[in-house]
Structures are given as C-alpha cells and as structure tokens.
mmCIF file of C-alpha atoms and ligand atoms in Angstrom:
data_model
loop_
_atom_site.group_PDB
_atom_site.id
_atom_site.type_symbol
_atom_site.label_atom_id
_atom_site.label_comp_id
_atom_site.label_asym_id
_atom_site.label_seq_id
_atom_site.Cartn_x
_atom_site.Cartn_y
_atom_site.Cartn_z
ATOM 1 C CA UNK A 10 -1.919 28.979 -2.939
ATOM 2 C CA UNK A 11 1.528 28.471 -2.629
ATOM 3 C CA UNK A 12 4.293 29.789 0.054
ATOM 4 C CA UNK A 13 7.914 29.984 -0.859
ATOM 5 C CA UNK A 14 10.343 28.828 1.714
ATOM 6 C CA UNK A 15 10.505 27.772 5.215
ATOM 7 C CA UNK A 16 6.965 27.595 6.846
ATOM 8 C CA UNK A 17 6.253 27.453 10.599
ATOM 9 C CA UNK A 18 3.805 25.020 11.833
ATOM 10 C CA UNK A 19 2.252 23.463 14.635
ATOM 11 C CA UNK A 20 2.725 19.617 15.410
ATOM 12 C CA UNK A 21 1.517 17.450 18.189
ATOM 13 C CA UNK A 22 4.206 16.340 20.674
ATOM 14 C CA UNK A 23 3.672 13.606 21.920
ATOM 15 C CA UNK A 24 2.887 14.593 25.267
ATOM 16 C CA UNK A 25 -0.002 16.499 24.218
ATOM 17 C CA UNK A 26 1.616 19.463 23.920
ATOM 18 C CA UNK A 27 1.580 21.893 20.146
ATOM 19 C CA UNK A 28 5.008 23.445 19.337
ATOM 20 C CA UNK A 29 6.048 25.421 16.340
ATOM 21 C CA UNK A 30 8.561 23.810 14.382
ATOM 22 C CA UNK A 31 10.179 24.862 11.480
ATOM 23 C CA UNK A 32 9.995 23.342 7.943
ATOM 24 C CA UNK A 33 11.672 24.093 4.617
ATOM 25 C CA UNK A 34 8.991 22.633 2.221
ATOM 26 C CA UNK A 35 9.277 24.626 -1.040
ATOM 27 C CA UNK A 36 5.984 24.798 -1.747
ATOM 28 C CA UNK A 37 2.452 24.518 0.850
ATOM 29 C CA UNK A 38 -0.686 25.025 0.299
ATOM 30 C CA UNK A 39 -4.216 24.446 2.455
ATOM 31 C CA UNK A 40 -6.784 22.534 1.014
ATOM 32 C CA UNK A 41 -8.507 21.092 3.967
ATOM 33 C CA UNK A 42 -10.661 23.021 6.834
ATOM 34 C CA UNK A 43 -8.533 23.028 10.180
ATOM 35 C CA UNK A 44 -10.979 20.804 11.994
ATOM 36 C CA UNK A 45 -9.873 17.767 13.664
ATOM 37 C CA UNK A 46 -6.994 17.592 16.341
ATOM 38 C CA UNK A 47 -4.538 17.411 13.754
ATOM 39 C CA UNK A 48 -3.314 20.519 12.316
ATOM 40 C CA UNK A 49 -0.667 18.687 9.928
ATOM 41 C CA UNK A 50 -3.031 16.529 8.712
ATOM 42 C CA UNK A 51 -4.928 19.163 7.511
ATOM 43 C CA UNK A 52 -2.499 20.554 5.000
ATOM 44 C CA UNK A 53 -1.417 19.500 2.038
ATOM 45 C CA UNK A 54 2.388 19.859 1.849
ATOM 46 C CA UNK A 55 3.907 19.701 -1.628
ATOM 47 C CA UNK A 56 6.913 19.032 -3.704
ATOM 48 C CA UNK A 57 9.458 17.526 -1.181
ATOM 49 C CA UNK A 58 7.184 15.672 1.198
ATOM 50 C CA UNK A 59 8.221 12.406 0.477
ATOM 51 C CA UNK A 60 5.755 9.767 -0.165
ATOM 52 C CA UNK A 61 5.585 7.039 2.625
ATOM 53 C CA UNK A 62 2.241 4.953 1.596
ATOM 54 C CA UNK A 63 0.411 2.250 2.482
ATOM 55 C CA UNK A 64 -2.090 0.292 0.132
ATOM 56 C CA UNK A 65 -4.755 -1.630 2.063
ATOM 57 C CA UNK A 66 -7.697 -3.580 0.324
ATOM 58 C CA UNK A 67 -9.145 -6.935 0.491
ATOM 59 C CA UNK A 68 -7.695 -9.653 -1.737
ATOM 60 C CA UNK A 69 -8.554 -8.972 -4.977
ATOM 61 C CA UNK A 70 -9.144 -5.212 -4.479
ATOM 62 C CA UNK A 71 -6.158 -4.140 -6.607
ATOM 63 C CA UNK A 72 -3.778 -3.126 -4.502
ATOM 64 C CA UNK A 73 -1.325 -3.948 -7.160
ATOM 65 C CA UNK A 74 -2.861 -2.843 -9.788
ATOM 66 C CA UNK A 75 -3.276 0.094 -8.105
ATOM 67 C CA UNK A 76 0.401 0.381 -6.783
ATOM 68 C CA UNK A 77 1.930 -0.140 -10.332
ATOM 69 C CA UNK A 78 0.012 2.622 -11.711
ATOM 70 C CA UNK A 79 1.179 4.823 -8.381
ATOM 71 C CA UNK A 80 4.725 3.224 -8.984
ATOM 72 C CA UNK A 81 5.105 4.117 -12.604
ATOM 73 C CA UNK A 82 3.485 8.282 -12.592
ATOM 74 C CA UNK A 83 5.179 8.729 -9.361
ATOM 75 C CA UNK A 84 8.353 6.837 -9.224
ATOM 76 C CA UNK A 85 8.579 5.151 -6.261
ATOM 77 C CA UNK A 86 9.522 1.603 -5.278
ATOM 78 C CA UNK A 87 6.803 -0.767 -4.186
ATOM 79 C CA UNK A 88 7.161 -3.167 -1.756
ATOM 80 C CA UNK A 89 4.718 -6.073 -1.694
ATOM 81 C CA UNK A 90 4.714 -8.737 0.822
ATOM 82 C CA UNK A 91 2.887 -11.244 -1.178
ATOM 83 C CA UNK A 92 5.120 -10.930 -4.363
ATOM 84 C CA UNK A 93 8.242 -10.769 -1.677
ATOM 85 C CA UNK A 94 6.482 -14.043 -0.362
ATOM 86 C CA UNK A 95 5.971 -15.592 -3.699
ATOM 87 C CA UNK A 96 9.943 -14.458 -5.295
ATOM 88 C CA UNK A 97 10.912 -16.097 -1.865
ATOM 89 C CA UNK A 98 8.788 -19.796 -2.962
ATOM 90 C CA UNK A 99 10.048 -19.352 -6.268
ATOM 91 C CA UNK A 100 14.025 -19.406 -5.561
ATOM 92 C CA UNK A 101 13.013 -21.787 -2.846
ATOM 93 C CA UNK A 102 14.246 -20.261 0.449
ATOM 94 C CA UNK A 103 13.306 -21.248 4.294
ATOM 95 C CA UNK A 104 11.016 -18.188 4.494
ATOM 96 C CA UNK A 105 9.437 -19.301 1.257
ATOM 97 C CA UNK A 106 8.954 -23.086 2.126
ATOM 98 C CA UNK A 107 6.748 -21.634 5.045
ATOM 99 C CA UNK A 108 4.655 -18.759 2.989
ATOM 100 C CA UNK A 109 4.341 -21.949 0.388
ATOM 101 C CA UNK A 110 2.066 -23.882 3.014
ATOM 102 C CA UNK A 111 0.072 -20.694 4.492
ATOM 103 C CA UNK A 112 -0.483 -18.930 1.248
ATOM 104 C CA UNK A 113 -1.867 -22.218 -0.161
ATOM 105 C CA UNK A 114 -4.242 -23.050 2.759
ATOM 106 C CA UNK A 115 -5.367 -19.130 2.586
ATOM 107 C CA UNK A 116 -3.509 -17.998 6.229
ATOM 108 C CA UNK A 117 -1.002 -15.778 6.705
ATOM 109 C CA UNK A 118 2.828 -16.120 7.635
ATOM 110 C CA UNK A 119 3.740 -15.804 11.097
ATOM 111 C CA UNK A 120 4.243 -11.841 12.081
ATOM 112 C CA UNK A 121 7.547 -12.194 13.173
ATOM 113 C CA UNK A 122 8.701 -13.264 9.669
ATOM 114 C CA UNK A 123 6.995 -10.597 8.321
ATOM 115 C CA UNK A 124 8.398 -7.999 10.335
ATOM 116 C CA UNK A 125 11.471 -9.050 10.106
ATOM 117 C CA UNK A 126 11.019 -9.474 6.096
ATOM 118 C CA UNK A 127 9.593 -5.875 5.298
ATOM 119 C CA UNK A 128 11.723 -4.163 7.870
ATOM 120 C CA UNK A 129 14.546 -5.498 6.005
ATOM 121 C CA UNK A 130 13.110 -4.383 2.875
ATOM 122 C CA UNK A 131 12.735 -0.849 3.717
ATOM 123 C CA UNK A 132 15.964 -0.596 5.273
ATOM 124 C CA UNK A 133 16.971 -0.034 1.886
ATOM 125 C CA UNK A 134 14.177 2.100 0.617
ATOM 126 C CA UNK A 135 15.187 5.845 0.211
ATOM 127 C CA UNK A 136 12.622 8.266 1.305
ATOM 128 C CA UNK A 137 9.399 7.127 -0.840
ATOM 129 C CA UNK A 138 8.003 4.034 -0.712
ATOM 130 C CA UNK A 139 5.121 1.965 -1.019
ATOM 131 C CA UNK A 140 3.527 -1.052 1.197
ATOM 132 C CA UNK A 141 1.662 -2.831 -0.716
ATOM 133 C CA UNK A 142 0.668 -6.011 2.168
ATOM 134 C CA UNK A 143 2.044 -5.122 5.093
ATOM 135 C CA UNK A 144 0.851 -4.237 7.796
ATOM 136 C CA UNK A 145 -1.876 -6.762 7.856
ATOM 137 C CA UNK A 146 -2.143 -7.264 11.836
ATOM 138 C CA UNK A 147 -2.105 -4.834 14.696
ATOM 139 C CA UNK A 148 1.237 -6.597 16.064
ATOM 140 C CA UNK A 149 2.473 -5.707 12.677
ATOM 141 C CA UNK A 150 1.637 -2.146 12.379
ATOM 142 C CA UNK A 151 2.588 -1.642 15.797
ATOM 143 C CA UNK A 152 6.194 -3.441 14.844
ATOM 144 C CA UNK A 153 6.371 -0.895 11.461
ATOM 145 C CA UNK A 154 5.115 2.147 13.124
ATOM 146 C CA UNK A 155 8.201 1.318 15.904
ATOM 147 C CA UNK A 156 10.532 0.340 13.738
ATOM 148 C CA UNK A 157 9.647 4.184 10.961
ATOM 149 C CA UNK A 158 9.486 6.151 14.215
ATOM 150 C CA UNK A 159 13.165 5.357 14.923
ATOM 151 C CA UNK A 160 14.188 6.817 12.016
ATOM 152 C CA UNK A 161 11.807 9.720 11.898
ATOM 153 C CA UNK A 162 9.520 8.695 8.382
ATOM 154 C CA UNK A 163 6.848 7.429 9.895
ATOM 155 C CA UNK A 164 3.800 6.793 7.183
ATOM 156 C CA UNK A 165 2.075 9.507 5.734
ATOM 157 C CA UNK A 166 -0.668 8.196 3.848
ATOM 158 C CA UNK A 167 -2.941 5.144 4.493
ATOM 159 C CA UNK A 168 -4.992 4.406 1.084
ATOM 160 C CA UNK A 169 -7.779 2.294 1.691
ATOM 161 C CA UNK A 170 -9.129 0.562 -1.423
ATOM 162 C CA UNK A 171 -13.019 -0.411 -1.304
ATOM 163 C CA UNK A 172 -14.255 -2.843 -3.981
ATOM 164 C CA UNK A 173 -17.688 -4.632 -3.312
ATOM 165 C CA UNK A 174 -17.041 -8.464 -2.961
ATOM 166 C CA UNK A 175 -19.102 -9.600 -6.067
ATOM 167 C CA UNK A 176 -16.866 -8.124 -8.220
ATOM 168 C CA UNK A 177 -13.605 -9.299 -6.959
ATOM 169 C CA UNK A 178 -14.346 -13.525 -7.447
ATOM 170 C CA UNK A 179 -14.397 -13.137 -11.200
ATOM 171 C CA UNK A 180 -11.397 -10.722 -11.181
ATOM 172 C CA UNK A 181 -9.215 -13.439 -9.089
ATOM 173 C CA UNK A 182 -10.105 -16.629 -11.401
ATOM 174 C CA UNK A 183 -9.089 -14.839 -14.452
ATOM 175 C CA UNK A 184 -5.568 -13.422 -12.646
ATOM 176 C CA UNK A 185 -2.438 -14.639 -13.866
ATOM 177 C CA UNK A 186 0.994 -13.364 -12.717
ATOM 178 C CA UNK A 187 4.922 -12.367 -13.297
ATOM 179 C CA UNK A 188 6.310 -13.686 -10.293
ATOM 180 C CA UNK A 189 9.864 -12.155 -10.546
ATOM 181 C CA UNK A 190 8.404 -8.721 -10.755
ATOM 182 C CA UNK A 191 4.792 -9.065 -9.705
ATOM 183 C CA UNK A 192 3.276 -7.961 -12.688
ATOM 184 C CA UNK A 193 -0.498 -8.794 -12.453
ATOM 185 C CA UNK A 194 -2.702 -9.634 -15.600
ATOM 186 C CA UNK A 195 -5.916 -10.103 -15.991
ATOM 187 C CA UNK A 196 -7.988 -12.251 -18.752
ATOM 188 C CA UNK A 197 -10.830 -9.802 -19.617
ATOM 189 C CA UNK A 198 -9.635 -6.645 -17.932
ATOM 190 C CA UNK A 199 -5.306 -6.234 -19.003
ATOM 191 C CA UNK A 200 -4.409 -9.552 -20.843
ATOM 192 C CA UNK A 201 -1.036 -10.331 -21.772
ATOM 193 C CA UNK A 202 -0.014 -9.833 -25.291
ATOM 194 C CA UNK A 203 0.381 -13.513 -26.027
ATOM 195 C CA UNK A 204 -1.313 -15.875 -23.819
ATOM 196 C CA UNK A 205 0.763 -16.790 -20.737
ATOM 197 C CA UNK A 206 3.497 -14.952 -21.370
ATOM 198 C CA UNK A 207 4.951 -11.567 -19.275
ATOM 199 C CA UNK A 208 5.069 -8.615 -21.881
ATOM 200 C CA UNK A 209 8.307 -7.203 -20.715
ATOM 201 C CA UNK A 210 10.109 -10.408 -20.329
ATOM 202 C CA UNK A 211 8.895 -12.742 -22.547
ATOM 203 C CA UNK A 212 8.996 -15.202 -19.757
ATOM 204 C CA UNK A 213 6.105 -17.318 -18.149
ATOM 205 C CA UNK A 214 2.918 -16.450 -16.360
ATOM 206 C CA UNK A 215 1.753 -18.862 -13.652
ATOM 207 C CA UNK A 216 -1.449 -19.178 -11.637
ATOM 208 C CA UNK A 217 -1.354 -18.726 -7.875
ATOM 209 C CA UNK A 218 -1.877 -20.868 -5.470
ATOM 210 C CA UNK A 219 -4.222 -18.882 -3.321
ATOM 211 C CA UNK A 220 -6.638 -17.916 -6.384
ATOM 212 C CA UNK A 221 -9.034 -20.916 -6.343
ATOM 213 C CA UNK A 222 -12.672 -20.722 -5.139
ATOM 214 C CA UNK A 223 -12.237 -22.192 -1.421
ATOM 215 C CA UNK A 224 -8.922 -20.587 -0.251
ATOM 216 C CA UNK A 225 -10.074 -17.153 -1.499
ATOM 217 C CA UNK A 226 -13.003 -17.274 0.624
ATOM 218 C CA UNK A 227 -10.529 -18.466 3.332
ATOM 219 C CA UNK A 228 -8.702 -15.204 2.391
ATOM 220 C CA UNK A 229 -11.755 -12.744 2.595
ATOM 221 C CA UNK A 230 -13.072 -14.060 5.534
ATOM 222 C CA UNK A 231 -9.429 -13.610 7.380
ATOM 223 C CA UNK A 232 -9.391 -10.185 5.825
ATOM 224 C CA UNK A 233 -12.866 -8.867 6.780
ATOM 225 C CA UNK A 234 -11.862 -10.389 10.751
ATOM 226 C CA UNK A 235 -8.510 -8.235 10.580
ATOM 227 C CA UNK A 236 -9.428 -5.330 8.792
ATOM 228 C CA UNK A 237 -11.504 -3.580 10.936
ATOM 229 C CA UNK A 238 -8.897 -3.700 13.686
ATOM 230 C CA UNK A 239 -6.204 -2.481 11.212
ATOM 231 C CA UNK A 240 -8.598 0.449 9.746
ATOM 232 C CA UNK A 241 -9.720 1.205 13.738
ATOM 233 C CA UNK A 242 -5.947 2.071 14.807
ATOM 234 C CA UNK A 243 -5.007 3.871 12.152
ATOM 235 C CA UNK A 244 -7.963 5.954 11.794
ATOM 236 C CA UNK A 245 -6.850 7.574 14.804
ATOM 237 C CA UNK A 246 -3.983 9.478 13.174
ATOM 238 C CA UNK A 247 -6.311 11.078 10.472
ATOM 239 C CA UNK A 248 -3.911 10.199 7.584
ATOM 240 C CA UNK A 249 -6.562 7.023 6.280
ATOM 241 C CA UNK A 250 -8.292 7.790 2.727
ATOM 242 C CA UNK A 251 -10.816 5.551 2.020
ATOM 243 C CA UNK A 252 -11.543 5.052 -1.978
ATOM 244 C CA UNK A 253 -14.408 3.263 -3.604
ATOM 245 C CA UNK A 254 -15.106 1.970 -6.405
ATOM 246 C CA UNK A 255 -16.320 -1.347 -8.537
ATOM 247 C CA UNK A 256 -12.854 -1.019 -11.047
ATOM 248 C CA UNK A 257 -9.737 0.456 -10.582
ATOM 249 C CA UNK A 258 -9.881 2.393 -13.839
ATOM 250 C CA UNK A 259 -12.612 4.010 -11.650
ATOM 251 C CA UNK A 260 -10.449 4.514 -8.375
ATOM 252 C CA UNK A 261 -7.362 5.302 -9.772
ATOM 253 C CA UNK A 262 -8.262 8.465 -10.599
ATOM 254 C CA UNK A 263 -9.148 9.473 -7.019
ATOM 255 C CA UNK A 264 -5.969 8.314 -5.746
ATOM 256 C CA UNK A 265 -3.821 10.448 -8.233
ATOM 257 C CA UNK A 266 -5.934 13.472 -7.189
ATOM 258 C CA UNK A 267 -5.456 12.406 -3.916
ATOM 259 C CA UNK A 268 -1.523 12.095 -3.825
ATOM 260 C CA UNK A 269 -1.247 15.268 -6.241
ATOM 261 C CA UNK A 270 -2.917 17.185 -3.860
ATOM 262 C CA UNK A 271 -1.073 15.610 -0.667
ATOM 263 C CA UNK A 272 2.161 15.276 -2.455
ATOM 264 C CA UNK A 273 2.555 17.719 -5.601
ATOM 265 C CA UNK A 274 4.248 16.863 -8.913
ATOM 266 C CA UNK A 275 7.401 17.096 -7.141
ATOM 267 C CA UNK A 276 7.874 13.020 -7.144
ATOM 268 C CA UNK A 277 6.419 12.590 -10.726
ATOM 269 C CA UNK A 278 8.073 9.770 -13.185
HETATM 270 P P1 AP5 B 327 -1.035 -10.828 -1.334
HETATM 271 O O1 AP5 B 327 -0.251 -11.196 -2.520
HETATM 272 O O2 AP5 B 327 -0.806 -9.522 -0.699
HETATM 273 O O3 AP5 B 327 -2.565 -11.042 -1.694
HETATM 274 P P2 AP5 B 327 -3.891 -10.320 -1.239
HETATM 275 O O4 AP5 B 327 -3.808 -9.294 -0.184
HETATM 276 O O5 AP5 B 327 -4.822 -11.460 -0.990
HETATM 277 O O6 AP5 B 327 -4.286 -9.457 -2.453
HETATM 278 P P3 AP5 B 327 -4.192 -9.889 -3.934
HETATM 279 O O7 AP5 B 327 -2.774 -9.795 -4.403
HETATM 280 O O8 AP5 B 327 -4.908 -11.195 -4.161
HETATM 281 O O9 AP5 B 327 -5.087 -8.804 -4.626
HETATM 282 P P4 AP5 B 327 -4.751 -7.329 -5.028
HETATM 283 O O10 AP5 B 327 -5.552 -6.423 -4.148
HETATM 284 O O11 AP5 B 327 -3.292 -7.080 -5.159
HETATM 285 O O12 AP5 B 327 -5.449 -7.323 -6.446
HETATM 286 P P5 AP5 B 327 -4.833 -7.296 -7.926
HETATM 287 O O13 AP5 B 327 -4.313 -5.938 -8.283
HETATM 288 O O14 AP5 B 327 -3.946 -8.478 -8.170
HETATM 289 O O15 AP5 B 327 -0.819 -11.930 -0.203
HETATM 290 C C1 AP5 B 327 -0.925 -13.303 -0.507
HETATM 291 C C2 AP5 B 327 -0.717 -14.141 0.740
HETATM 292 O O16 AP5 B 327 0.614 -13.898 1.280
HETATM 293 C C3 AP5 B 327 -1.634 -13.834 1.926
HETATM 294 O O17 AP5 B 327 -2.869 -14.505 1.820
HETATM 295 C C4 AP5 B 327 -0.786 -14.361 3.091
HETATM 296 O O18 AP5 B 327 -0.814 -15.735 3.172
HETATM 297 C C5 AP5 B 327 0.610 -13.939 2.702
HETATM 298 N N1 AP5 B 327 0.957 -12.571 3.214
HETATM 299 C C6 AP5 B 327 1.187 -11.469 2.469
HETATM 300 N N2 AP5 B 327 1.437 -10.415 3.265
HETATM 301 C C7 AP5 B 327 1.367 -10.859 4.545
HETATM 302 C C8 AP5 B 327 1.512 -10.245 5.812
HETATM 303 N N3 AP5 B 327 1.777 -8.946 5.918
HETATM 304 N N4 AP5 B 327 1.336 -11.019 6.916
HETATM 305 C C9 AP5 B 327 1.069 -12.341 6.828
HETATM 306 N N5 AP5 B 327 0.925 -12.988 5.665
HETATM 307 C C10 AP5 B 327 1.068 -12.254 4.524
HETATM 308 O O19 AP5 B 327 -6.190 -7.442 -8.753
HETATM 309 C C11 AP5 B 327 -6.868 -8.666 -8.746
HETATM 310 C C12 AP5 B 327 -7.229 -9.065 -10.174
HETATM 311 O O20 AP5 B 327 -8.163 -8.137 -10.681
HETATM 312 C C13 AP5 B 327 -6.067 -9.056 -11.162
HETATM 313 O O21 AP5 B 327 -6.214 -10.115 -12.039
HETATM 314 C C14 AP5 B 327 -6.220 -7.718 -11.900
HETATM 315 O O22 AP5 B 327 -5.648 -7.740 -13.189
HETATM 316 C C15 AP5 B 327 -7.725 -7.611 -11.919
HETATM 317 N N6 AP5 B 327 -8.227 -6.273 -11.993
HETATM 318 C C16 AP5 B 327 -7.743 -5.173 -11.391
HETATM 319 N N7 AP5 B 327 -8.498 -4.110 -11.695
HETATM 320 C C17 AP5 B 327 -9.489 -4.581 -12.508
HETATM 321 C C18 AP5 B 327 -10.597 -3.980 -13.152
HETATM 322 N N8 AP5 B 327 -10.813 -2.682 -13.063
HETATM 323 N N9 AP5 B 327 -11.427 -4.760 -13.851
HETATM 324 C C19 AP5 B 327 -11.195 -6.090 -13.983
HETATM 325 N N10 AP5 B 327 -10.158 -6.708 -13.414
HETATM 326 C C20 AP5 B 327 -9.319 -5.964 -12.688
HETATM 327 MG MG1 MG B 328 -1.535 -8.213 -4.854
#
C-alpha cells in the first residue's frame, strides 16, 4: 500500500504527550498491527528513511559478515569498532597501543575512548550508517543515543544477531582477516582465493589476536554479562529485531526482508 506525499503522523513527545507532525516520506506503507505504545514503530516508512543501524551479536556471530553483505546491496558505510581498533594497532597509534593489550587479553577498551572514537567517526557519516561494535555498554549507548539525539538521527534499527555458541568456536579458529578494510574470511565457509592473501588487494591476511581458544571464551563470557543489559534498554524503544540462525547464509535473508520492508529499495547499491 503505498501513499504519495506528505503523511501526518503521531509521535511520542517526550513528555508523554502524542502530536501530529508532518512528514514528506514519498512512499509509506503499514505492515505491522498498531499495538504497542509506539505508533512509529509500527510502520514501515520507505524510500527516504535513512538507514541508521546497529549490528549486535556475540563474537563470532557475524556481525561483519553480516554488515558487508548489508553494506554492499544497500550502500551504506559501516563503521566497526573492532576493525577501527585493529587499523588503529596496525599504523601504531596511542589509541591502538591500548586496544593492542585489551583486545589480546579478551577485555574491552575503556568507554571513554570509544565514545570519543565512534562519535568521531560518525561525525562524518551522512545520513545512513552502520555500527557494527558499538555500543557495547550501557554508558556507551547512553553516550551515542546523547550524542544522535543532538543532531536529530537517532538509531532506527537495532539488529540482533542470534547464533548458538557451538557453532561459533570452529567459525573463529578458521577466521583470517584484511585489516585495512576488515574484510573477514573464513577457511571452510568464504576462503580467500589464494591462501592468505586479500582478494581485492592482493595484500596479506593475518590472524587476530583475540581468536585463540582462551581469550574467546574471555570474550563470550564478557559478552553474555553485557548483553542482556544492552538488549534490556533498548528493547524499550521497540526498534530491536532479533534474528536467528546457525549460518549467516541462513540469517541474511531475514535481515534483507527485514530492512526492505523497514527501509524500501530506496537506499539500494
Ligand atoms: P570486534 O572486532 O567487534 O569483535 P567481536 O564483537 O568479538 O566480534 P567478531 O568480529 O569476533 O565476530 P563477528 O560477529 O564480526 O563475526 P564474523 O563476521 O567475523 O571487537 C574486538 C575487540 O575490540 C573486543 O573484544 C574489544 O576488546 C574491542 N572493542 C571493540 N568494540 C568495542 C567497544 N565498543 N567497547 C570496548 N571495546 C571494544 O564471523 C566470524 C567467522 O565466521 C568469520 O571467519 C566468518 O568468515 C565466519 N562465518 C560467518 N558466517 C559463516 C557461516 N555461515 N558459516 C561458516 N562460517 C561463517
Ligand atoms: Mg567483527
């Protein structure tokens, strides 16, 4: 069903208070029942909506598998934290001599780097974008969800990627990586075409320092503590999909439904 031109609708102020607002979205149309408290929420805007996402998953889920596929159908820039992390150890910088000694002992880097890292980052973001990593704490999101409101594009969709843990250990030992652009490959499931080498670039693949045995079971354990927190406040605002799945040729699938539905073809590559 689709409506031509501007549309009134109902938003929550917030004081509490509903007030119609105008909106020029080009096209609309409803695809949810209007149950909940959240009458935006409960349509699916398309074409023109732009696309603020966030990827969450526990290590190993595929968030960046995922977010390259999302990246290249739908054309927007992805912005990891870990690869930001890892391009900052590789060129050797003060940020990157500290991520060097948490990522390798499984913790995470201090949240007022990060903030101040990915805030930066988006600064220079357009209007689509995707978080692949970030938010990972509550004093994070709350920092993020601050620092978006100030310039009205607050987040829009929260994808939540569910993998069951006995599939992810395998998945991690067999991971090898393009550190300069994040590319992630994968022995059994997407190997390179010539053994440790990037396909685009011709140049080398390296091994992280995070994906042995005992620091990834640092990193799941620190995940599964966090996560529920994370999940809990933004599960309030009605804008969390949760996807499951044992591969992401399985879940991928759901999540272009998902963001065709929410988003239209308006933002395809
Ligand atoms: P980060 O780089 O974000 O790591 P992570 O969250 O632990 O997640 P991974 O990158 O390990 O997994 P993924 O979900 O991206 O999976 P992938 O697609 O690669 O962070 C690293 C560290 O940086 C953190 O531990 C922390 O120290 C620090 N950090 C980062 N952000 C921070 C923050 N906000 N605050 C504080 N510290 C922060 O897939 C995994 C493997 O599976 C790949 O090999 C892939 O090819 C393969 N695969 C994917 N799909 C399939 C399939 N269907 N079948 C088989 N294999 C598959
Ligand atoms: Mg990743």
């Amino acid at each position: 069903m689709h409506f031509i031109k501007n549309y009134r609708i109902l938003t929550k102020q917030p004081g509490g208070w509903f007030k119609p607002i105008h909106v020029p979205f080009t096209r609309m149309s409803l695809s949810r029942s209007f149950h909940g408290s959240n009458f935006v929420n409960s349509l699916s805007v398309k074409d023109g909506l732009p696309m603020r996402l966030l990827l969450l998953g526990s290590p190993g889920s595929g968030k960046g598998t995922q977010s390259s596929r999302i990246q290249k159908k739908f054309n927007i820039p992805v912005i990891s934290s870990g690869d930001i992390l890892r391009q900052n150890i590789a060129r050797g910088t003060k940020i990157g001599e500290i991520a060097a000694k948490e990522i390798e002992r499984g913790a995470y880097v201090p949240d007022d780097i990060m903030i101040e890292l990915i805030t930066k980052e988006l600064q220079n973001k357009q209007q689509n974008w995707l978080l692949d990593g970030f938010p990972r704490t509550i004093n994070q999101a709350v920092a993020l969800d601050d620092r978006l409101a100030m310039t009205d594009r607050s987040l829009n969709l929260i994808i939540n990627l569910s993998v069951p843990e006995e599939v992810i250990l395998q998945r991690i030992m067999d991971r090898w990586v393009h550190v300069p652009s994040g590319r992630v490959y994968n022995l059994s499931y997407n190997p390179p075409k010539i053994n440790g080498i990037d396909d685009i670039t011709g140049e080398q693949l390296t091994k992280r320092s995070d994906d042995n045995p005992e620091t990834f079971k640092i990193r799941l354990q620190k995940h599964k503590a966090l996560t529920e927190l994370l999940l809990e406040y933004y599960a309030k605002r009605n804008i969390l999909v949760t996807f499951c799945g044992r591969t992401s040729d399985e879940i991928y699938p759901q999540i272009e439904r998902e963001l065709l539905k929410r988003f239209g073809s308006g933002n395809l590559g």
